[in-house]
Coordinates of N, CA and C in Angstrom, one line a residue:
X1 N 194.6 148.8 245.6 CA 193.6 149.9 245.9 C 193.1 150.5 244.6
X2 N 191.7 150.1 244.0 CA 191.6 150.5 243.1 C 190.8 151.9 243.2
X3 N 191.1 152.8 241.7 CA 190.7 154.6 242.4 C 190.3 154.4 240.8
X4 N 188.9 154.8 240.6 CA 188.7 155.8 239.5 C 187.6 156.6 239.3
X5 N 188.0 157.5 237.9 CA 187.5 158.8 238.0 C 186.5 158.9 236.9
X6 N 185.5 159.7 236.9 CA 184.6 159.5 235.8 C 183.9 161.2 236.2
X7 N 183.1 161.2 235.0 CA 182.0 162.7 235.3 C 181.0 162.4 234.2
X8 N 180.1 162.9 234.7 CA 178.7 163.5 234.2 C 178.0 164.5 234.2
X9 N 177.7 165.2 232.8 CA 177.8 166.6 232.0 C 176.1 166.4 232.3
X10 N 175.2 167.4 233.5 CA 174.2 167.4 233.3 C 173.3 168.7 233.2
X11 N 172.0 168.9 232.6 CA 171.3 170.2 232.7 C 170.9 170.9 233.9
X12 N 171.2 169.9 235.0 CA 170.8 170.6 236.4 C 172.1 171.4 236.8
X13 N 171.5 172.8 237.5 CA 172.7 173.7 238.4 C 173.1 173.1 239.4
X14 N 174.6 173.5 239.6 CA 175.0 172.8 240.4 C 174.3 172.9 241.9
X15 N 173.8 173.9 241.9 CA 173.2 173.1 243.9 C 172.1 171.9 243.3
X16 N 171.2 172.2 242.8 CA 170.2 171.5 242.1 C 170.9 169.8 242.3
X17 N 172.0 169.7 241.6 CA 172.6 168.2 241.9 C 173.2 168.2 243.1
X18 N 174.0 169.4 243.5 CA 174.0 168.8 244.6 C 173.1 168.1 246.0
X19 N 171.9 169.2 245.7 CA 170.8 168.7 246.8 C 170.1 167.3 246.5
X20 N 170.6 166.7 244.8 CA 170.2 165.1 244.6 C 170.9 164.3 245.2
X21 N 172.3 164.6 245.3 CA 173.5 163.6 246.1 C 173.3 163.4 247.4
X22 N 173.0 164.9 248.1 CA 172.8 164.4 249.0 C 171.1 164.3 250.0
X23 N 170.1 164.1 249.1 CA 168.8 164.0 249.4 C 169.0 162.7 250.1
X24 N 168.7 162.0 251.1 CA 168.6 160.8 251.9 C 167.4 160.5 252.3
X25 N 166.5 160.9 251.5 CA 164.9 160.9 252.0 C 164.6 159.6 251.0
X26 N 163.4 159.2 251.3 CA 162.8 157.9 250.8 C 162.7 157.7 249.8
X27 N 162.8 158.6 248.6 CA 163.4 158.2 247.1 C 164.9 157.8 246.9
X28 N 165.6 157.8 247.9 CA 167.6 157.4 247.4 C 167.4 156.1 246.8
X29 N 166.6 155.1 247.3 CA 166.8 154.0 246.8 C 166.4 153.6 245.4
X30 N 165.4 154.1 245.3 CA 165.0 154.1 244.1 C 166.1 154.9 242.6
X31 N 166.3 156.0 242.9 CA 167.1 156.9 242.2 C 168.3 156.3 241.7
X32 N 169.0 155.6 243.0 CA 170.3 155.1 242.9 C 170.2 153.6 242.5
X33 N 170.0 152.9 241.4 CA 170.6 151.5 241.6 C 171.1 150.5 242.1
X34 N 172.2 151.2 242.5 CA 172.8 150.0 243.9 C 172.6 150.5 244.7
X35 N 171.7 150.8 245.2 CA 171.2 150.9 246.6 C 170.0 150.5 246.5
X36 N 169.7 149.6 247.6 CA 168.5 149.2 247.9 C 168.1 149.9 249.1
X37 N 166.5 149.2 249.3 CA 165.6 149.8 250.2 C 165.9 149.7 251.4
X38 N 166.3 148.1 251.3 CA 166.5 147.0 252.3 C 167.4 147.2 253.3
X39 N 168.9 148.2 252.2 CA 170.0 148.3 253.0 C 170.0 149.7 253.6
X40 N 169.1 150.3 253.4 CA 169.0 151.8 253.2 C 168.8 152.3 254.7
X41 N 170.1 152.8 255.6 CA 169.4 153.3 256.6 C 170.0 154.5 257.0
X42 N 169.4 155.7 257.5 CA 169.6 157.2 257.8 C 170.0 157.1 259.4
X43 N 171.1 156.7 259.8 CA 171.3 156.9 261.3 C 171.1 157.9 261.6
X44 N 171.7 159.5 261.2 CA 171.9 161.0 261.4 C 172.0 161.8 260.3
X45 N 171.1 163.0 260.2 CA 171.6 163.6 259.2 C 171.3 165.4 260.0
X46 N 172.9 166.0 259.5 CA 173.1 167.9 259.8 C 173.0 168.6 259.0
X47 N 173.1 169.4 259.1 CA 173.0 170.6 258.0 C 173.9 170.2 256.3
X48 N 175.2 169.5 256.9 CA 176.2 169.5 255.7 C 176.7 168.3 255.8
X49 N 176.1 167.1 256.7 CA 176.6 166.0 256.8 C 175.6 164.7 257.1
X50 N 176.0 164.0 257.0 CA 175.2 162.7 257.3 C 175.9 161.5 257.3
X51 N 175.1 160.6 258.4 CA 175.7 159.1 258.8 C 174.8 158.4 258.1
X52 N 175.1 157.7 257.1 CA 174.2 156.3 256.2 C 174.7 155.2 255.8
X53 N 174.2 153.9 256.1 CA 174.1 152.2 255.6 C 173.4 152.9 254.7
X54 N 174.0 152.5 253.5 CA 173.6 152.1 251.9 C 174.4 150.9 251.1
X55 N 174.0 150.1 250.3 CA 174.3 149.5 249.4 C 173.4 148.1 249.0
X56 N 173.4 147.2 248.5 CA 172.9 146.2 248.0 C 173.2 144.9 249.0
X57 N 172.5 143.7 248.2 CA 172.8 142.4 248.4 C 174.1 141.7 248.8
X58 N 174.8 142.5 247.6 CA 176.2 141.9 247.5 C 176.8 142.7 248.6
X59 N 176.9 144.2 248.6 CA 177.7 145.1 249.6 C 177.0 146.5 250.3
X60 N 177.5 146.5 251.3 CA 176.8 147.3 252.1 C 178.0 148.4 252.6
X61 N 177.8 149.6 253.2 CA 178.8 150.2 253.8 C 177.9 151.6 254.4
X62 N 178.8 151.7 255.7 CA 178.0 152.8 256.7 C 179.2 154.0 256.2
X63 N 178.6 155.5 256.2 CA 179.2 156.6 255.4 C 178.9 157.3 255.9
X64 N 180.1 158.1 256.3 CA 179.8 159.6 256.6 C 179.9 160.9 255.5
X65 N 179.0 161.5 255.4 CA 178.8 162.3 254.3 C 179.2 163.4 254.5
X66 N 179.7 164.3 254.0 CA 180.1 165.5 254.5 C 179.7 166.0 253.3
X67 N 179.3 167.6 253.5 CA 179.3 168.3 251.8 C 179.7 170.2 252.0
X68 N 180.1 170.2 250.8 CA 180.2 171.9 250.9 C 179.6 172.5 250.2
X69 N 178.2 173.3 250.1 CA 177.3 174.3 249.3 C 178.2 175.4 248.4
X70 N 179.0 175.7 248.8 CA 179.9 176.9 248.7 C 181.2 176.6 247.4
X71 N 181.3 175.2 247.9 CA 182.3 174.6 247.3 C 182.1 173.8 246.7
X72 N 180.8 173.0 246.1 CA 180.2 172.1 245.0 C 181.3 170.6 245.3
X73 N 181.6 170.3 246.7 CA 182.1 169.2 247.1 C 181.0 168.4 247.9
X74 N 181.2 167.1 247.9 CA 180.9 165.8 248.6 C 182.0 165.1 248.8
X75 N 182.1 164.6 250.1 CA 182.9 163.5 250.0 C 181.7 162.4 251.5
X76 N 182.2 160.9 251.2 CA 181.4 160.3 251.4 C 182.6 159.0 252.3
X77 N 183.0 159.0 253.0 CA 184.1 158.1 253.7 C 183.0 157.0 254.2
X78 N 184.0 155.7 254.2 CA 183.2 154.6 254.4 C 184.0 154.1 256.0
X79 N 183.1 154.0 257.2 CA 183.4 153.5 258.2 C 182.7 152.6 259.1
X80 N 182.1 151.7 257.7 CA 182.3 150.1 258.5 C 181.3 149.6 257.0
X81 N 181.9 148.2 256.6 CA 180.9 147.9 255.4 C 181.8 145.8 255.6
X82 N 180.9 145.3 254.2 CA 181.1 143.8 254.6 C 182.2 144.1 253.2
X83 N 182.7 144.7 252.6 CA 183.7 144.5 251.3 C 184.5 145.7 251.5
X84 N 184.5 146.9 251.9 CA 185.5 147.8 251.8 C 186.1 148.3 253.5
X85 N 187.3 148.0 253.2 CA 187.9 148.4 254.4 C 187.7 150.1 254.8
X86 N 187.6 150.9 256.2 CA 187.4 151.9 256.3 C 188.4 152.6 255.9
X87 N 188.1 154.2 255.5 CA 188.9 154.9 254.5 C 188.8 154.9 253.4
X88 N 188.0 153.9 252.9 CA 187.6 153.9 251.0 C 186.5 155.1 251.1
X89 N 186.8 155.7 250.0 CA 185.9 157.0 249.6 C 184.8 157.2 248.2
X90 N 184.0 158.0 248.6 CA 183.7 158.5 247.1 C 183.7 160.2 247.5
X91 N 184.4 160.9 246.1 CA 184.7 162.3 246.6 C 184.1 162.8 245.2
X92 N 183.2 163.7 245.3 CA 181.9 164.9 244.1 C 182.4 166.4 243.9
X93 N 183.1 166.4 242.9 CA 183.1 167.8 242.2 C 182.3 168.2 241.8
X94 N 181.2 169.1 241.8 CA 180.0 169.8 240.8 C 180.5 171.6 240.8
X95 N 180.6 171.5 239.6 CA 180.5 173.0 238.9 C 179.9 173.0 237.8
X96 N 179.7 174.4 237.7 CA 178.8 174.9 236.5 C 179.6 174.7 234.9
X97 N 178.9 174.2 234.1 CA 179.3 173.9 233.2 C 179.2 174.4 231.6
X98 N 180.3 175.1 230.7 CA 179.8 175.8 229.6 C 179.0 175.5 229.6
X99 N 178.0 176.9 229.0 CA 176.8 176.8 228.7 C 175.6 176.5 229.4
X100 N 175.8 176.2 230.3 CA 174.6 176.1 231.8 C 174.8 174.7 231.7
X101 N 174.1 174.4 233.1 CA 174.0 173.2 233.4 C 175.4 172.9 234.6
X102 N 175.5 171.5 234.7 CA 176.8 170.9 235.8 C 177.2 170.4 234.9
X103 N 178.9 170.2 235.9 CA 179.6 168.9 235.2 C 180.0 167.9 236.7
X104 N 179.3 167.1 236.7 CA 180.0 166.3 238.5 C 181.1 165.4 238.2
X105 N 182.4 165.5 239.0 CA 183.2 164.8 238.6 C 182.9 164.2 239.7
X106 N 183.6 162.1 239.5 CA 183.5 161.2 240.9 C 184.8 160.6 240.6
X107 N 185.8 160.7 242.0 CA 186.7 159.9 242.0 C 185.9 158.8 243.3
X108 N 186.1 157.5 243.1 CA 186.1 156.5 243.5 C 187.1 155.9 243.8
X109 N 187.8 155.5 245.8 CA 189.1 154.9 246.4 C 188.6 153.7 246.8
X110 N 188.9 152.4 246.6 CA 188.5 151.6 247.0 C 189.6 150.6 247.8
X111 N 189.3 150.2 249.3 CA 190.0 149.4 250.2 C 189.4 148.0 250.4
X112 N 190.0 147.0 249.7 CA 189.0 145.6 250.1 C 189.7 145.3 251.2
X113 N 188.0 144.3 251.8 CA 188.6 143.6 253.1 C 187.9 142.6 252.9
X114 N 188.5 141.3 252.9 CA 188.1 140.1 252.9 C 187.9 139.3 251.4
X115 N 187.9 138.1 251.4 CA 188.1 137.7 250.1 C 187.3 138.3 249.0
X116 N 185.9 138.7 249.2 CA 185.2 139.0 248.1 C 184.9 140.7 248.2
X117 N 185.7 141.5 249.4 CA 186.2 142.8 249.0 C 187.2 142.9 247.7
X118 N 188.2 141.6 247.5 CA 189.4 141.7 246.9 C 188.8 141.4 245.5
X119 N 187.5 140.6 245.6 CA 187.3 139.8 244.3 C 186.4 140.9 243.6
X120 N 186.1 141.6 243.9 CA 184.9 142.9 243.8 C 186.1 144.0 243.2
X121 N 186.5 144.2 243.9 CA 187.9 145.3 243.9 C 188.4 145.0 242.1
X122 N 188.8 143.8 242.6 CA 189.4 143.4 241.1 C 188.4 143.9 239.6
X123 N 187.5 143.9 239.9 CA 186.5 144.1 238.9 C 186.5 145.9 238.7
X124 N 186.7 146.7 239.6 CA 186.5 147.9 239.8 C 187.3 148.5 238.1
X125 N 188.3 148.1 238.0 CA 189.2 149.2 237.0 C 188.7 148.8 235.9
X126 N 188.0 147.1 235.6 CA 187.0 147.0 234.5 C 185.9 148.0 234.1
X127 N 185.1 147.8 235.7 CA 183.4 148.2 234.9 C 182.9 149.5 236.4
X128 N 184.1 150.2 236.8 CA 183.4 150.7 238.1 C 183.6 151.7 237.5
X129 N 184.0 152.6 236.3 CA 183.6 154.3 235.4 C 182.4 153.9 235.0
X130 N 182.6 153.0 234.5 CA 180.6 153.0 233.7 C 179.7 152.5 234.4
X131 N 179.6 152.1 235.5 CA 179.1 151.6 236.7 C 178.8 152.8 237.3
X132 N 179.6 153.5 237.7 CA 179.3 154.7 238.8 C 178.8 155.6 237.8
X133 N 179.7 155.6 236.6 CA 178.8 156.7 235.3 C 177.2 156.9 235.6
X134 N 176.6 155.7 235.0 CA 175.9 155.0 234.9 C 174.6 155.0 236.5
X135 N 174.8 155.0 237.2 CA 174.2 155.3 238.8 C 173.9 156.9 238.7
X136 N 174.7 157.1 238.5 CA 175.4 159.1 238.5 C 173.7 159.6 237.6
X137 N 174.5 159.4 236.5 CA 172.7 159.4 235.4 C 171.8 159.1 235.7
X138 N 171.2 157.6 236.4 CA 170.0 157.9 236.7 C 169.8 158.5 237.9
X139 N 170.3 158.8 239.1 CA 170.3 159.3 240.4 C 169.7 161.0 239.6
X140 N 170.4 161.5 238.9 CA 170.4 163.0 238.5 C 168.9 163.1 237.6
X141 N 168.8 162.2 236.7 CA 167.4 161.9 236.3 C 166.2 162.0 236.8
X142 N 166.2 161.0 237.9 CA 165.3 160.6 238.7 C 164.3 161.8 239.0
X143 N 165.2 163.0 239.4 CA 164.7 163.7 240.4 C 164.2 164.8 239.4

């Protein structure tokens, strides 16, 4: 089960990013990298939550989003995808950060299912901090 942690120190306040994380409207795909258009779908979205298919070519996974305004959390549980078994997560710290601005922390839990969940997985502890780094920055840019 591979898990890791990364953050990005940015100029926006923390609701400010938070309302990027969780915008689900027709620029996500663009914003984010690994997500495409193609895979991009908004089943439900509530006040502090949302059901979404996101990911690419290679991997896809349907998410339930949860968030807390109050509490500069996101968590994002995965329950149903073609590489990660359900229960793999992505979970968003945002606080305000010396000096103004955020700092968002991302822990990333990963559950493979199936040979090329395992063969993907394996790759995570290599290149999945500067990978998600990396997404994290342009998503916060974009906007």
């Amino acid at each position: 089960m591979p898990v890791i942690h990364t953050s990005v120190t940015t100029d926006l306040a923390p609701a400010e990013a938070l309302r990027i994380l969780t915008d689900f409207g027709p620029g996500r795909a663009a914003a984010f990298p690994n997500v495409d258009q193609s895979t991009l779908i908004v089943h439900e979205v509530g006040d502090t939550w949302a059901d979404v298919t996101e990911g690419n070519k290679l991997g896809w996974e349907r998410e339930r989003y949860d968030w807390d305004p109050a509490a500069g959390t996101i968590t994002a549980v995965t329950t149903e995808s073609n590489l990660w078994a359900a229960g793999s997560r992505w979970d968003y710290r945002i606080a305000a950060a010396d000096g103004g601005g955020s700092t968002v922390q991302v822990r990333l839990e990963r559950h493979a299912k199936g040979v090329m969940g395992h063969l993907v997985g394996a790759l995570i502890p290599l290149l999945g901090a500067r990978t998600v780094r990396s997404g994290l920055v342009s998503a916060l840019s974009a906007h």
